[in-house]
PDB file of C-alpha atoms and ligand atoms in Angstrom:
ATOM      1  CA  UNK A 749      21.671  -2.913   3.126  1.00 92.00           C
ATOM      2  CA  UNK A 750      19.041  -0.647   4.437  1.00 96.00           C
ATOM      3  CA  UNK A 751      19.918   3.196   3.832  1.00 97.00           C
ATOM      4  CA  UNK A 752      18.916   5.986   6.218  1.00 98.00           C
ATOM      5  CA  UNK A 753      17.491   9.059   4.619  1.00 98.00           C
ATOM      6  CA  UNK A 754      18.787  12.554   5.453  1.00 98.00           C
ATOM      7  CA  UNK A 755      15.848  14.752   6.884  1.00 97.00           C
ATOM      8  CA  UNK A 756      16.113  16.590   3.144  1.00 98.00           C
ATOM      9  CA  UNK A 757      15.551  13.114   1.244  1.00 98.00           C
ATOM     10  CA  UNK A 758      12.511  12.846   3.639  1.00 98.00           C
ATOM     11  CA  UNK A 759      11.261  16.516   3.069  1.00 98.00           C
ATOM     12  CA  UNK A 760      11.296  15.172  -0.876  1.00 98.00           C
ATOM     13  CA  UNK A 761       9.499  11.699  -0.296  1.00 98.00           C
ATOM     14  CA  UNK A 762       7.081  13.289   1.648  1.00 98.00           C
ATOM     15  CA  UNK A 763       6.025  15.817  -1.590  1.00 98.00           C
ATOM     16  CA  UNK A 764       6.116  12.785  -3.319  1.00 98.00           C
ATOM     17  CA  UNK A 765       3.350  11.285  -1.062  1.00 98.00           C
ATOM     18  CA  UNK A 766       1.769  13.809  -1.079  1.00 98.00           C
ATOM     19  CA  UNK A 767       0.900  13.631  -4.672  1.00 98.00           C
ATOM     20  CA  UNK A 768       0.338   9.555  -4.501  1.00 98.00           C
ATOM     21  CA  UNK A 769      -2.255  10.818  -1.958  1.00 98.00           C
ATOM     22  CA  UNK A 770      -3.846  13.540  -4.595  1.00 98.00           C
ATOM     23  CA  UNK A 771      -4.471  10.161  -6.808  1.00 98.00           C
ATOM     24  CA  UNK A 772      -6.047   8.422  -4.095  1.00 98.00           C
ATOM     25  CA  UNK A 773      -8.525  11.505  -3.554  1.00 98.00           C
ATOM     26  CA  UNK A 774      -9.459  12.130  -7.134  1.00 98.00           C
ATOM     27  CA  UNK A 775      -8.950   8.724  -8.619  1.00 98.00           C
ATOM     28  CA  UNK A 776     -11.233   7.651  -5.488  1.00 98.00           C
ATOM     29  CA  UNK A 777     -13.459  10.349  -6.368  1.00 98.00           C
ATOM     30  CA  UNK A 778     -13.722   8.805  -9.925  1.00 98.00           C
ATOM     31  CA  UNK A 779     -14.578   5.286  -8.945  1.00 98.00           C
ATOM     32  CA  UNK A 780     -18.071   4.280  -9.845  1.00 97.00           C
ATOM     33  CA  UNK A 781     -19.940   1.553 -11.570  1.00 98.00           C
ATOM     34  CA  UNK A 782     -19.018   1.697 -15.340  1.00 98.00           C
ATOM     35  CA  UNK A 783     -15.692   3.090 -15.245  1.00 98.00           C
ATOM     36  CA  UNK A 784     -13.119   1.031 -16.364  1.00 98.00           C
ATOM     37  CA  UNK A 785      -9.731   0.965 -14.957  1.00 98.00           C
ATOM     38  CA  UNK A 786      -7.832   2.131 -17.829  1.00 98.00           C
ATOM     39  CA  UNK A 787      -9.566   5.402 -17.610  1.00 98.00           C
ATOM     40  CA  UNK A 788      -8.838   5.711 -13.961  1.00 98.00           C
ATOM     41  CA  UNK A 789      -5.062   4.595 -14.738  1.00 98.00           C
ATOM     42  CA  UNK A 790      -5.100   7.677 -17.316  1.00 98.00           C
ATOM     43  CA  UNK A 791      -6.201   9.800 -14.751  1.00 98.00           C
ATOM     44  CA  UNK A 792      -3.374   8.867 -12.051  1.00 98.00           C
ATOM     45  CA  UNK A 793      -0.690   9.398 -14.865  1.00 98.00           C
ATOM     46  CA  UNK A 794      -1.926  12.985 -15.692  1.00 98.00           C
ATOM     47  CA  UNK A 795      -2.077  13.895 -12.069  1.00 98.00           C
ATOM     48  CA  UNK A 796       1.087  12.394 -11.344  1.00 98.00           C
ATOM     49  CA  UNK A 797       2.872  14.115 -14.232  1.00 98.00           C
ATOM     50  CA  UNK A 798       1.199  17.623 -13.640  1.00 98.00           C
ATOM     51  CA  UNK A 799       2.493  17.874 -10.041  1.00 98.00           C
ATOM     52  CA  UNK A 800       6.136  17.882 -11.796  1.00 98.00           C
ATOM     53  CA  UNK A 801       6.150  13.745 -10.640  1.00 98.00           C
ATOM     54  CA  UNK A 802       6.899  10.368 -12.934  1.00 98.00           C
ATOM     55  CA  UNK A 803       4.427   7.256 -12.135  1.00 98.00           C
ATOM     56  CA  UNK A 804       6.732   5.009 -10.820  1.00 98.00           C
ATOM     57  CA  UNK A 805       5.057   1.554 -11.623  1.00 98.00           C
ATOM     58  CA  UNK A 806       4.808   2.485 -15.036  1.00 98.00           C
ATOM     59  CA  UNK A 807       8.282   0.154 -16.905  1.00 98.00           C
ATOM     60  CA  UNK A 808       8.826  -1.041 -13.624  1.00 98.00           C
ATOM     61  CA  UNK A 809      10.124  -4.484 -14.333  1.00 97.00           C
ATOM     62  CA  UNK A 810       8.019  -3.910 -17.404  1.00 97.00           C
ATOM     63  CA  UNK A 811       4.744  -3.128 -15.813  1.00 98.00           C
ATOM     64  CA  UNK A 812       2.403  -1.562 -18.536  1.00 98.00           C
ATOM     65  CA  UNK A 813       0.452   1.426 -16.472  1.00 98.00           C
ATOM     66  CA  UNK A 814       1.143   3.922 -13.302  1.00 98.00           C
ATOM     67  CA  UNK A 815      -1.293   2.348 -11.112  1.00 98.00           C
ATOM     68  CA  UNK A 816      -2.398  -1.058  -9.809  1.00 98.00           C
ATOM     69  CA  UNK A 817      -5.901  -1.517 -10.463  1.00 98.00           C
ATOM     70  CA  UNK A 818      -7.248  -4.848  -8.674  1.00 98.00           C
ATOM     71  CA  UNK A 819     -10.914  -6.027  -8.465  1.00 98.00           C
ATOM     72  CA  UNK A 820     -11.970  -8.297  -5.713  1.00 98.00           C
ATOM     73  CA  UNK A 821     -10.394 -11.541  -5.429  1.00 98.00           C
ATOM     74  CA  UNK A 822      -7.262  -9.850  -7.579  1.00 98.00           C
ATOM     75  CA  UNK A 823      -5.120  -8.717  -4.684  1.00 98.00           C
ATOM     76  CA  UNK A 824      -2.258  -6.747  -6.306  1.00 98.00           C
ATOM     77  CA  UNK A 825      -0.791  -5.899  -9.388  1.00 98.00           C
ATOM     78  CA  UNK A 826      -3.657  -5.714 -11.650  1.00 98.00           C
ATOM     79  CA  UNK A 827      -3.104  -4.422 -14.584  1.00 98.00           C
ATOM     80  CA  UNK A 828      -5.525  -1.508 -15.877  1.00 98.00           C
ATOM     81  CA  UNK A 829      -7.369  -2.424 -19.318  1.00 98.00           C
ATOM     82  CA  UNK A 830     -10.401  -1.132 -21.054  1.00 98.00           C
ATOM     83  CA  UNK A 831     -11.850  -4.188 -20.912  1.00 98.00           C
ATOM     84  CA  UNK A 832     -12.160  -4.395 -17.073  1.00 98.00           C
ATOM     85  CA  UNK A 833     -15.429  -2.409 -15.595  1.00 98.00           C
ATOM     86  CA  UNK A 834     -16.114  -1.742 -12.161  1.00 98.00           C
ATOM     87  CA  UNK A 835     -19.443  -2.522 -10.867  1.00 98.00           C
ATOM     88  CA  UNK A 836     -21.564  -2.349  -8.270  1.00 98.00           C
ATOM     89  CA  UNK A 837     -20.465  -4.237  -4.869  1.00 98.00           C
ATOM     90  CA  UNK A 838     -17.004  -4.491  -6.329  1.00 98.00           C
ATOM     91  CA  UNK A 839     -14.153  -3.472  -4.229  1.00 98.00           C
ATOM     92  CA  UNK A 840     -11.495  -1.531  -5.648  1.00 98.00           C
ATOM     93  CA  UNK A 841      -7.506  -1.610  -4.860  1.00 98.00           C
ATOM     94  CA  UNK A 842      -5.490   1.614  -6.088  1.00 98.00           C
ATOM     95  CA  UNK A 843      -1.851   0.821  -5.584  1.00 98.00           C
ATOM     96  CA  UNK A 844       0.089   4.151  -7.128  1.00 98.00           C
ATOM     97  CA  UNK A 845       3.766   5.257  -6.493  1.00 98.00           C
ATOM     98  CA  UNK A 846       5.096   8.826  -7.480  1.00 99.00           C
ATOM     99  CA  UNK A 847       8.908   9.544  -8.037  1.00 99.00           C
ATOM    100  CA  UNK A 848       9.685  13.338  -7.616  1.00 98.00           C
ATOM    101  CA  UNK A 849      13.334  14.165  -7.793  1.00 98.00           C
ATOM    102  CA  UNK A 850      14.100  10.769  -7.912  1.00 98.00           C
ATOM    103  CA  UNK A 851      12.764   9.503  -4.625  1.00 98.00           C
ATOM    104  CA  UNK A 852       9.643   7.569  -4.640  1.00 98.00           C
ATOM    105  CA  UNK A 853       6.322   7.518  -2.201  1.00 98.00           C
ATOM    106  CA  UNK A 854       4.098   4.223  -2.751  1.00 98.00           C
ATOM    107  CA  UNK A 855       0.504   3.668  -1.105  1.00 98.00           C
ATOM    108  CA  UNK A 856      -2.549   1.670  -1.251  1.00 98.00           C
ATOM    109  CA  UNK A 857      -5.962   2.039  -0.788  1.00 98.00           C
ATOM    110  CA  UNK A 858      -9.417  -0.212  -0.691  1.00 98.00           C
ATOM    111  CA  UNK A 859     -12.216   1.738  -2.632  1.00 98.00           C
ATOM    112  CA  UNK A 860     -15.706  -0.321  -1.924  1.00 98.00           C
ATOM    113  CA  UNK A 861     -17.564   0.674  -5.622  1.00 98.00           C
ATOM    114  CA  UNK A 862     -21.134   1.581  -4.397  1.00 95.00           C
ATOM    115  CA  UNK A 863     -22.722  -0.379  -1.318  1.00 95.00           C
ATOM    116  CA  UNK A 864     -20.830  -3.600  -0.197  1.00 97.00           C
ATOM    117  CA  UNK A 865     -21.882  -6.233   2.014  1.00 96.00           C
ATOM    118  CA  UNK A 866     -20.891  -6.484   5.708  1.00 97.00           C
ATOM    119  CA  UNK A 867     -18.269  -9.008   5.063  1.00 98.00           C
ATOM    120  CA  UNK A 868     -16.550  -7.409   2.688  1.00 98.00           C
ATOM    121  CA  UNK A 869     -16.682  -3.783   4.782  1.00 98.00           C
ATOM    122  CA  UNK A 870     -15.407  -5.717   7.724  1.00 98.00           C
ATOM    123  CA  UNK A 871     -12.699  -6.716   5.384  1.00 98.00           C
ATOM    124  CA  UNK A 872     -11.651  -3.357   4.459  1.00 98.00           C
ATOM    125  CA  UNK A 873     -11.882  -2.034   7.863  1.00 98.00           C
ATOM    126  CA  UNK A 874      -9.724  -4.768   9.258  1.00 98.00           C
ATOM    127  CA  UNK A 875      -7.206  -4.359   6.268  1.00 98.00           C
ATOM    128  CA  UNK A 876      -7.114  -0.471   7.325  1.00 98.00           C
ATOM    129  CA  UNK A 877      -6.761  -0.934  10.840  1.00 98.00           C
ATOM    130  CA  UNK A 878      -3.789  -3.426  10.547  1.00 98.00           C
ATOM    131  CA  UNK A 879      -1.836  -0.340   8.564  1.00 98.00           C
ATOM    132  CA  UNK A 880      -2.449   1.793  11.081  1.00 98.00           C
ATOM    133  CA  UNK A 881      -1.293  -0.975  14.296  1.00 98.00           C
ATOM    134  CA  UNK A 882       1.763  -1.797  12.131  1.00 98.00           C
ATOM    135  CA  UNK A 883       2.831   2.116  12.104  1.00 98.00           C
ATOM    136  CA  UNK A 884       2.346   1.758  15.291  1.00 96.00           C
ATOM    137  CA  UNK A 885       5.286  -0.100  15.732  1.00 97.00           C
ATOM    138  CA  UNK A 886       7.386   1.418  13.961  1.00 98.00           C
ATOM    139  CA  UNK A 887       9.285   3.072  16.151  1.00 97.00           C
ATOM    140  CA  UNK A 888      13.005   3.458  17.074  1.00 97.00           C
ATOM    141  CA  UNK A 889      14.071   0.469  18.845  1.00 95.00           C
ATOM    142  CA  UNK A 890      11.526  -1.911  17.860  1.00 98.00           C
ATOM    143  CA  UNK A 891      12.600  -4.899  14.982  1.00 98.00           C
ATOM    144  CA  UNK A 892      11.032  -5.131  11.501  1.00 98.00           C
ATOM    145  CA  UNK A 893       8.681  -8.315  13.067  1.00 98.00           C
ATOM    146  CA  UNK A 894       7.046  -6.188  15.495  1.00 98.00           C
ATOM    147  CA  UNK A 895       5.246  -4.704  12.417  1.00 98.00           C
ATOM    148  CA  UNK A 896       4.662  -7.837  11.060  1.00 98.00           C
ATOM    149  CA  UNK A 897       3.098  -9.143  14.469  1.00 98.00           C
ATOM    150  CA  UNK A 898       0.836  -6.110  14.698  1.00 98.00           C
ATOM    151  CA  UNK A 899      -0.583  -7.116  11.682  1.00 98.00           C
ATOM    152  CA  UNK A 900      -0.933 -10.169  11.853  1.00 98.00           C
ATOM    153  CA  UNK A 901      -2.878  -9.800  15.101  1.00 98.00           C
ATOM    154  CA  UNK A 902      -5.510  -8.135  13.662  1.00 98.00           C
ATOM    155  CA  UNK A 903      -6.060 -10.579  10.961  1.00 98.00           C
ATOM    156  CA  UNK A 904      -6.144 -13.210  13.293  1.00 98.00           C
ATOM    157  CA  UNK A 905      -8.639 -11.642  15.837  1.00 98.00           C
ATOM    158  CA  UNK A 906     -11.283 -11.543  12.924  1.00 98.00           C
ATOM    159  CA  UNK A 907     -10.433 -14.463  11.627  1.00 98.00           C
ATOM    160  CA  UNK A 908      -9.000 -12.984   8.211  1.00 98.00           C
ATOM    161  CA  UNK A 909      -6.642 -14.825   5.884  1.00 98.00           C
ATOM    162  CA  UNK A 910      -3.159 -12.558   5.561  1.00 98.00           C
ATOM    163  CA  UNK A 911      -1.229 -13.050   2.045  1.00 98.00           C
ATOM    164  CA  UNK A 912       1.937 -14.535   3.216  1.00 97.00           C
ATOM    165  CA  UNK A 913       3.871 -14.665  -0.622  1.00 97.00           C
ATOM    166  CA  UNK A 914       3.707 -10.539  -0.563  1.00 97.00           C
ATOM    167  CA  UNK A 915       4.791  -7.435   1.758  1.00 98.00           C
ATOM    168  CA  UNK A 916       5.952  -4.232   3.089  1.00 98.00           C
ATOM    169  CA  UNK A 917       9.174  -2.852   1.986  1.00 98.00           C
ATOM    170  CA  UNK A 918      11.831  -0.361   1.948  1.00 98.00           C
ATOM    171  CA  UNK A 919      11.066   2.246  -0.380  1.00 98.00           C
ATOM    172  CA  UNK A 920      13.288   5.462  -1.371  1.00 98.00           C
ATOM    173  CA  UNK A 921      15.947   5.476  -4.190  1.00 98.00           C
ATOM    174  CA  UNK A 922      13.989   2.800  -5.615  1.00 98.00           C
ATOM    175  CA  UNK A 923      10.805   0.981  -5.410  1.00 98.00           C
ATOM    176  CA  UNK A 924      11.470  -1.751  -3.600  1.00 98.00           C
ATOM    177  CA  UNK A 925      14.289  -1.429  -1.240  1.00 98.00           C
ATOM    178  CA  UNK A 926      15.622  -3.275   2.004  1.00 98.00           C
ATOM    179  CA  UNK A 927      13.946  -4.660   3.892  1.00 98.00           C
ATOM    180  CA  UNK A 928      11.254  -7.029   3.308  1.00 98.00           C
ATOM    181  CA  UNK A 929       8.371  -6.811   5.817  1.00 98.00           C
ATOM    182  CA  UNK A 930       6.623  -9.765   6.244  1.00 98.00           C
ATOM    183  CA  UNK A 931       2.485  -9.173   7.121  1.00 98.00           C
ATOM    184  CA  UNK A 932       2.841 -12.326   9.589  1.00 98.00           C
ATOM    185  CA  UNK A 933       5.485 -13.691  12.178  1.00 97.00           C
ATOM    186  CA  UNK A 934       6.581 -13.293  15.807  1.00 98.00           C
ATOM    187  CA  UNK A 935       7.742 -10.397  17.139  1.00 98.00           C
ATOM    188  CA  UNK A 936      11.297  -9.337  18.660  1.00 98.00           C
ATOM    189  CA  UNK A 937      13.142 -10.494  15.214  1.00 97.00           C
ATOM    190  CA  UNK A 938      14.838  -8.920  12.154  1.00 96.00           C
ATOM    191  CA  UNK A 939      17.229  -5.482  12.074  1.00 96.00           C
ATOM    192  CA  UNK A 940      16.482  -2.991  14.803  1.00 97.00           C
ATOM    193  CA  UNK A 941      14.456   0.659  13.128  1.00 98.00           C
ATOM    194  CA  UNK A 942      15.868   3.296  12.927  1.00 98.00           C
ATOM    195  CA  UNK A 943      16.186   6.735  12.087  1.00 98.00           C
ATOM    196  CA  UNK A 944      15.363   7.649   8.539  1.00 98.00           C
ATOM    197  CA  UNK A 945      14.922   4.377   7.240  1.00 98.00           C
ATOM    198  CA  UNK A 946      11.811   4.568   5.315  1.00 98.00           C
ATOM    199  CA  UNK A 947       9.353   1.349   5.064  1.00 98.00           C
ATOM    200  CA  UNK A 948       6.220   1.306   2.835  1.00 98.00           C
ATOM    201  CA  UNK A 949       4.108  -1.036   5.241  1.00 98.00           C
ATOM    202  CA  UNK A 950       1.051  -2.693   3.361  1.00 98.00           C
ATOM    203  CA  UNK A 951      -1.244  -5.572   4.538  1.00 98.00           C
ATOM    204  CA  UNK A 952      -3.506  -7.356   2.608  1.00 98.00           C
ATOM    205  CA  UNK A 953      -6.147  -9.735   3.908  1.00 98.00           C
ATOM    206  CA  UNK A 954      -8.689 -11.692   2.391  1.00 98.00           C
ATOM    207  CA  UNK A 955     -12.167 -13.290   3.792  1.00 98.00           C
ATOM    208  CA  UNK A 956     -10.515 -16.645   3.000  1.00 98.00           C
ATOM    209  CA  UNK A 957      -7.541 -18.575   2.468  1.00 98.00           C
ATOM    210  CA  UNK A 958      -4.064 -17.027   2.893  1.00 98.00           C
ATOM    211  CA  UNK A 959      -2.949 -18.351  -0.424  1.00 98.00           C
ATOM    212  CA  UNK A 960      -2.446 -16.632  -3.898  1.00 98.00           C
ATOM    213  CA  UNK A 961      -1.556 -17.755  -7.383  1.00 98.00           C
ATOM    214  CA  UNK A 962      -0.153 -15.154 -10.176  1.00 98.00           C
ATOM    215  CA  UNK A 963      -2.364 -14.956 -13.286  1.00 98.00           C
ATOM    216  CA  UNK A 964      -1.219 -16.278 -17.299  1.00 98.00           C
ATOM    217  CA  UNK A 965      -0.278 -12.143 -17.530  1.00 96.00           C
ATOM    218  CA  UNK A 966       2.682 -12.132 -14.836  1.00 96.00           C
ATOM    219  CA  UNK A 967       1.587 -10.177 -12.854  1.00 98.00           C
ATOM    220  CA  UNK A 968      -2.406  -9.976 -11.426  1.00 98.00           C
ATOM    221  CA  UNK A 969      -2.158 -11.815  -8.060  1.00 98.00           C
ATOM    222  CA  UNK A 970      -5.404 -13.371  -6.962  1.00 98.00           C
ATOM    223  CA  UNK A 971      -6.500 -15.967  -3.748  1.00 98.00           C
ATOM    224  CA  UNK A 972      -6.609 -19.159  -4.399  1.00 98.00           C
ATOM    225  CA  UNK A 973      -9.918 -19.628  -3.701  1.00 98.00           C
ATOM    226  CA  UNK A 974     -11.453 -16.575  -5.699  1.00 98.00           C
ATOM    227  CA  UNK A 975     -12.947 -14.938  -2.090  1.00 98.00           C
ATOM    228  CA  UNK A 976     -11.943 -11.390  -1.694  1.00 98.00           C
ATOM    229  CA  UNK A 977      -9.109  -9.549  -1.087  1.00 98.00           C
ATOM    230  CA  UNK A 978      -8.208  -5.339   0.965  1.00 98.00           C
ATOM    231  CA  UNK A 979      -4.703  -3.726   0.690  1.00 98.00           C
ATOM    232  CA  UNK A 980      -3.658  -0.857   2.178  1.00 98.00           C
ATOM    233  CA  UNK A 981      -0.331   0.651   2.151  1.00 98.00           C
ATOM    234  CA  UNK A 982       1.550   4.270   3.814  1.00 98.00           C
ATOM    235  CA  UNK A 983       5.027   5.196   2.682  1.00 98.00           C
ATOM    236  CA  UNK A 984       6.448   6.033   6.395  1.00 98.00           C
ATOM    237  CA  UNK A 985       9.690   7.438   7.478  1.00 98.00           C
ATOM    238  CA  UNK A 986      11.146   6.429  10.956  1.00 98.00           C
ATOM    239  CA  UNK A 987      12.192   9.666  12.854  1.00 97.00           C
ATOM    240  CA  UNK A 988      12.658  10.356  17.156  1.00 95.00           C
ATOM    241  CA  UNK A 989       9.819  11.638  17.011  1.00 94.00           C
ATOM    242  CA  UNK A 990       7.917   8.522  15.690  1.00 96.00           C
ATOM    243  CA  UNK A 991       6.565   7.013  12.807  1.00 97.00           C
ATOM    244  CA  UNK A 992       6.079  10.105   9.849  1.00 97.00           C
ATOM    245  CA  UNK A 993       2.958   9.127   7.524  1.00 98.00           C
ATOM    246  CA  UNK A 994       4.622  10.152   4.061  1.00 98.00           C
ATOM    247  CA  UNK A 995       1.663   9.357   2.269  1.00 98.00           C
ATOM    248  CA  UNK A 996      -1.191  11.898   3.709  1.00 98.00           C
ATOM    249  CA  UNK A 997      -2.705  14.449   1.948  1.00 97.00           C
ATOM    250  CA  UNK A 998      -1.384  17.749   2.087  1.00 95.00           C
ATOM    251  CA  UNK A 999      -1.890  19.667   5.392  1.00 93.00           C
ATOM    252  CA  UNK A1000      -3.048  16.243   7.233  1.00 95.00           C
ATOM    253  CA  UNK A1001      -2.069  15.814  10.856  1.00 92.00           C
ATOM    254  CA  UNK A1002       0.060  13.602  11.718  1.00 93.00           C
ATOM    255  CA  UNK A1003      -1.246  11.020  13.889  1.00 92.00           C
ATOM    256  CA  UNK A1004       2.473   9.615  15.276  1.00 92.00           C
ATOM    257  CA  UNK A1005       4.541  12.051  15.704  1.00 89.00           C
ATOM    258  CA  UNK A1006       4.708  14.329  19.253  1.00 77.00           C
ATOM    259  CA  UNK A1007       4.233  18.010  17.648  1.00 60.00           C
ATOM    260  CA  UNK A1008       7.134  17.538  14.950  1.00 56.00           C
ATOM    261  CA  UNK A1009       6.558  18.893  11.594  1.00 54.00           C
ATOM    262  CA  UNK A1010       8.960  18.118   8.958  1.00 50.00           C
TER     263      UNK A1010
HETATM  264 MG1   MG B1215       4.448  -1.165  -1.957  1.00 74.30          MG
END
């Protein structure tokens, strides 16, 4: 079943995002060759927790850490270690969710670690852009696929593989509610959106093949052909207004919504 928020359980996910989108900034801010991700997983957790927040990954189905620290052809779920050291012309995915009052924000982003080449900047630019076409469509009215086909056009105009075995969600309560929103299909199918249901949307493309495998650890998803891998993710809440970005920083405009302020 997919729940509708009241406007007051939106008011509370967007504070949450809010501070998911603090650790973007200064985790982002951190990212440089010869960091290693355990040090910029301590520094989510301490910004998480100081804003009066829990990091929601960490226990989640057992998941060691607050964030998601993948490297290149990892696509999600890495898990941060002291043994893993970002370097020069690596790309960076910071997946963190914060649970304030016990409703949750989740969001992605792809942090290019010094200069990257072309390909890979396409990548991420593509990856972004998708996000921002699927919000788009998520407006009253439209089905769940019409985000799905929004993304998936923009993979397919550049000619970008789209992980098919991962997706978009409901998010709220919990982590990972109803529904499931696929990063590929036609559009015109699944439930009709609608008012306060909130969806964390989050494509990921990669330079090559559409397929993943899931590492000896569980968890760290890679392609299947080692080429590289953007994800980007907004926690969004559907209002009559239109899509509300829960996931910007603090004071941000928001780009959907017709003069509406939550
Ligand atoms: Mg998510």
């Amino acid at each position: 079943m997919i729940t509708r928020k009241s406007k007051l359980e939106i008011q509370t996910m967007r504070e949450a995002g809010k501070i998911v989108s603090a650790v973007h900034a200064i985790v982002g801010d951190a990212v440089r060759p010869g960091v290693t991700t355990l040090v910029l997983d301590k520094l989510a957790e301490e910004i998480i927790r100081s804003r009066g927040a829990v990091p929601t990954f960490l226990g989640y189905r057992g998941f060691p850490a607050s964030i998601c620290a993948s490297i290149n052809e990892e696509v999600v779920h890495g898990i941060p270690s002291a043994k893993r050291v970002l370097r020069d012309g690596d790309i960076f995915k910071l997946d963190v969710g914060a649970t304030l009052d016990g409703l949750v924000a989740d969001a992605a982003i792809t942090i290019p670690v010094g200069e990257v080449g072309e390909d890979v900047k396409k990548l991420i630019r593509c990856t972004r852009d998708s996000l921002f076409r699927g919000i788009e469509a998520a407006t009253i009215g439209n089905r769940i696929s019409d985000i799905s086909f929004a993304v998936e056009d923009v993979a397919n105009k550049n000619q970008l593989g789209i992980v098919r075995d991962y997706g978009g969600h409901g998010v709220g309560h919990r982590l990972h509610e109803e529904p499931h929103i696929p990063n590929h299909g036609a559009p015109g199918r699944g439930v009709r959106l609608k008012a306060g249901y909130c969806l964390a949307i989050e494509p990921m493309f990669n330079l090559g093949t559409d397929e993943v495998r899931e590492l000896d650890d569980r968890w760290t998803v890679v392609t299947a052909d080692s080429r590289w891998s953007a994800h980007f993710e907004h926690s969004i809440a559907i209002t009559e207004e239109g899509p509300l970005l829960l996931t910007l920083p603090d004071g941000a405009s928001q780009p959907y919504l017709n003069g509406a302020v939550l």
